[in-house]
């Protein structure tokens, strides 16, 4: 079967998602981030999550070697941050307000949720790799505002 990938991508885009920054530390010790909406919760016990990276990503090598990553669920006011870390060649977090948790992963303090993970497994899946994370620490700020929302290739807000 020949797949019209553009049509398929558009169809996938009808599934409304949040937006995350997946952060980690490079082998040079520099904090790294990437915008991703492929995040999903997987299991409560044990606590597992997943996200997927495009094999064509320039950041693939960094996430392949990383033992840990943090999922930062972005707030409605984080659209600029999302745009910045969706650009090629700009993985470094210079000038971003972040904290560092136990694994060394940078986290965005005003994200609506944060999940710090051990990378438990990676699975080859077509043109992507699926990373499974074991959640070792998480945070949901009481003051968490509304999340950033993505639908049909555009940012939107909850009513
Ligand atoms: C809202 C949004 C969600 C994205 N989700 C993913 C994702 O889940 N996985 C992925 O590999 N790329 C995703 N991307 C694209 C990457 O952010 C982008 O390709 C990357 O940061 C820049 O390219 P590079 O990794 O080749 O430097 C997404 C982009 C946007 C704007």
Coordinates of C-alpha atoms and ligand atoms in Angstrom, one line a residue:
X1 CA 0.0 0.0 0.0
X2 CA 1.3 3.4 -0.9
X3 CA 0.7 6.0 1.8
X4 CA 0.0 9.6 1.1
X5 CA 2.1 10.8 4.1
X6 CA 0.9 14.4 3.8
X7 CA -2.7 13.3 4.0
X8 CA -1.9 10.9 6.8
X9 CA -0.1 13.7 8.8
X10 CA -3.1 16.0 8.3
X11 CA -5.4 13.2 9.5
X12 CA -3.2 12.6 12.6
X13 CA -3.3 16.3 13.2
X14 CA -7.0 16.1 14.1
X15 CA -6.1 14.4 17.3
X16 CA -5.8 17.3 19.8
X17 CA -2.6 17.1 22.0
X18 CA -0.8 19.1 24.6
X19 CA 2.8 20.2 23.9
X20 CA 5.9 19.2 25.8
X21 CA 9.5 20.1 26.0
X22 CA 11.5 16.9 26.4
X23 CA 14.8 18.0 28.1
X24 CA 18.0 16.1 28.8
X25 CA 21.7 16.8 29.2
X26 CA 24.2 16.3 26.4
X27 CA 27.4 14.3 26.8
X28 CA 29.1 17.8 27.0
X29 CA 26.9 18.6 30.0
X30 CA 24.8 21.1 28.2
X31 CA 21.1 21.2 28.8
X32 CA 19.0 20.3 25.7
X33 CA 15.4 20.6 24.8
X34 CA 13.1 19.5 22.0
X35 CA 9.4 20.3 21.4
X36 CA 7.3 17.1 21.2
X37 CA 3.6 16.3 21.2
X38 CA 4.0 12.5 20.9
X39 CA 4.0 12.2 24.7
X40 CA 1.6 9.7 26.3
X41 CA 1.1 8.3 29.7
X42 CA 1.4 4.5 29.6
X43 CA 1.2 2.8 33.0
X44 CA 0.5 3.8 36.6
X45 CA 2.1 0.9 38.3
X46 CA 4.9 0.9 37.4
X47 CA 4.8 4.6 36.4
X48 CA 5.6 4.8 32.7
X49 CA 5.4 7.3 29.9
X50 CA 6.5 7.4 26.3
X51 CA 7.4 9.8 23.6
X52 CA 8.7 9.4 20.0
X53 CA 11.6 11.0 18.1
X54 CA 11.9 11.3 14.4
X55 CA 14.9 9.3 13.2
X56 CA 15.7 12.3 11.0
X57 CA 16.1 14.6 14.0
X58 CA 19.5 16.3 14.4
X59 CA 19.0 15.7 18.1
X60 CA 18.6 12.0 17.8
X61 CA 22.2 11.2 18.9
X62 CA 21.8 13.2 22.1
X63 CA 18.5 11.5 23.1
X64 CA 20.0 8.1 22.1
X65 CA 22.9 8.4 24.5
X66 CA 20.9 10.0 27.3
X67 CA 20.0 7.8 30.3
X68 CA 17.4 10.2 31.5
X69 CA 14.9 12.8 30.1
X70 CA 12.3 15.1 31.6
X71 CA 8.9 15.8 30.1
X72 CA 7.7 19.3 30.7
X73 CA 4.0 19.8 29.8
X74 CA 3.9 23.4 28.5
X75 CA 1.5 26.1 29.7
X76 CA -0.6 28.3 27.4
X77 CA 2.0 31.1 27.8
X78 CA 4.8 28.9 26.6
X79 CA 4.1 29.2 22.9
X80 CA 7.4 31.0 22.2
X81 CA 9.4 28.3 24.1
X82 CA 7.6 25.6 22.0
X83 CA 8.5 27.4 18.8
X84 CA 12.1 28.0 19.8
X85 CA 12.7 24.3 20.5
X86 CA 11.0 23.1 17.4
X87 CA 13.6 24.8 15.2
X88 CA 16.5 23.0 13.7
X89 CA 20.0 23.7 15.1
X90 CA 18.7 25.2 18.3
X91 CA 18.7 22.6 21.0
X92 CA 20.6 24.6 23.7
X93 CA 18.7 26.2 26.6
X94 CA 20.7 29.4 26.9
X95 CA 18.6 32.1 28.5
X96 CA 15.8 29.8 29.5
X97 CA 14.7 29.9 33.1
X98 CA 15.1 26.3 34.3
X99 CA 15.9 24.2 37.4
X100 CA 18.0 21.1 37.5
X101 CA 16.6 17.9 39.1
X102 CA 18.4 14.8 40.5
X103 CA 19.2 13.2 37.1
X104 CA 20.7 16.5 35.9
X105 CA 17.8 17.1 33.5
X106 CA 16.7 20.7 33.2
X107 CA 13.0 21.3 34.1
X108 CA 10.8 24.3 33.4
X109 CA 9.5 25.4 36.8
X110 CA 6.2 26.8 35.6
X111 CA 5.3 23.9 33.3
X112 CA 1.8 22.5 34.1
X113 CA 3.4 19.1 34.8
X114 CA 6.9 17.7 35.0
X115 CA 7.9 14.1 34.7
X116 CA 11.6 13.2 35.4
X117 CA 12.4 9.8 33.9
X118 CA 14.9 7.1 33.6
X119 CA 15.1 5.9 30.0
X120 CA 13.8 2.4 30.4
X121 CA 13.7 1.2 26.8
X122 CA 13.7 2.4 23.2
X123 CA 11.8 0.7 20.4
X124 CA 12.3 1.0 16.7
X125 CA 9.1 2.1 15.1
X126 CA 9.1 3.0 11.4
X127 CA 10.6 6.4 10.9
X128 CA 10.5 7.1 14.7
X129 CA 12.0 5.7 17.9
X130 CA 9.8 5.2 20.9
X131 CA 11.3 6.0 24.3
X132 CA 9.8 4.5 27.4
X133 CA 10.5 6.5 30.6
X134 CA 10.2 5.3 34.2
X135 CA 8.9 8.3 36.1
X136 CA 11.1 8.7 39.2
X137 CA 9.8 12.2 40.2
X138 CA 6.9 14.3 39.1
X139 CA 5.4 17.7 39.9
X140 CA 2.0 19.3 39.3
X141 CA 2.0 22.8 40.6
X142 CA -1.1 23.8 42.5
X143 CA -1.1 27.0 40.6
X144 CA -0.8 25.3 37.2
X145 CA -2.6 27.3 34.5
X146 CA -4.1 26.1 31.3
X147 CA -2.0 24.0 29.0
X148 CA -0.7 24.8 25.6
X149 CA -2.8 22.9 23.0
X150 CA -1.9 21.8 19.5
X151 CA -4.5 20.9 16.8
X152 CA -4.1 20.7 13.0
X153 CA -0.6 22.1 13.0
X154 CA -1.5 25.2 15.0
X155 CA -1.4 26.3 18.7
X156 CA -4.8 26.9 20.3
X157 CA -6.1 27.6 23.8
X158 CA -8.7 25.9 25.9
X159 CA -11.9 27.9 26.3
Ligands
LIG1 C1 3.9 21.1 18.4 C2 5.1 20.2 17.9 C3 5.2 18.9 18.3 C4 6.3 18.1 17.8 N1 6.4 16.9 18.2 C5 7.5 16.1 17.8 C6 7.7 14.8 18.3 O1 6.9 14.3 19.1 N2 8.7 14.1 17.9 C7 9.7 14.6 17.0 O2 10.6 13.9 16.7 N3 9.5 15.9 16.6 C8 8.5 16.6 17.0 N4 8.4 17.9 16.6 C9 9.4 18.5 15.7 C10 10.7 18.8 16.5 O3 10.4 19.8 17.6 C11 11.7 19.5 15.6 O4 11.9 18.7 14.5 C12 13.1 19.6 16.2 O5 13.0 20.2 17.4 C13 14.0 20.4 15.3 O6 14.7 19.6 14.4 P1 16.0 18.8 14.8 O7 15.7 17.9 15.9 O8 16.4 18.1 13.5 O9 17.1 19.8 15.2 C14 7.3 18.7 17.0 C15 7.2 20.1 16.6 C16 6.1 20.8 17.0 C17 6.0 22.3 16.6

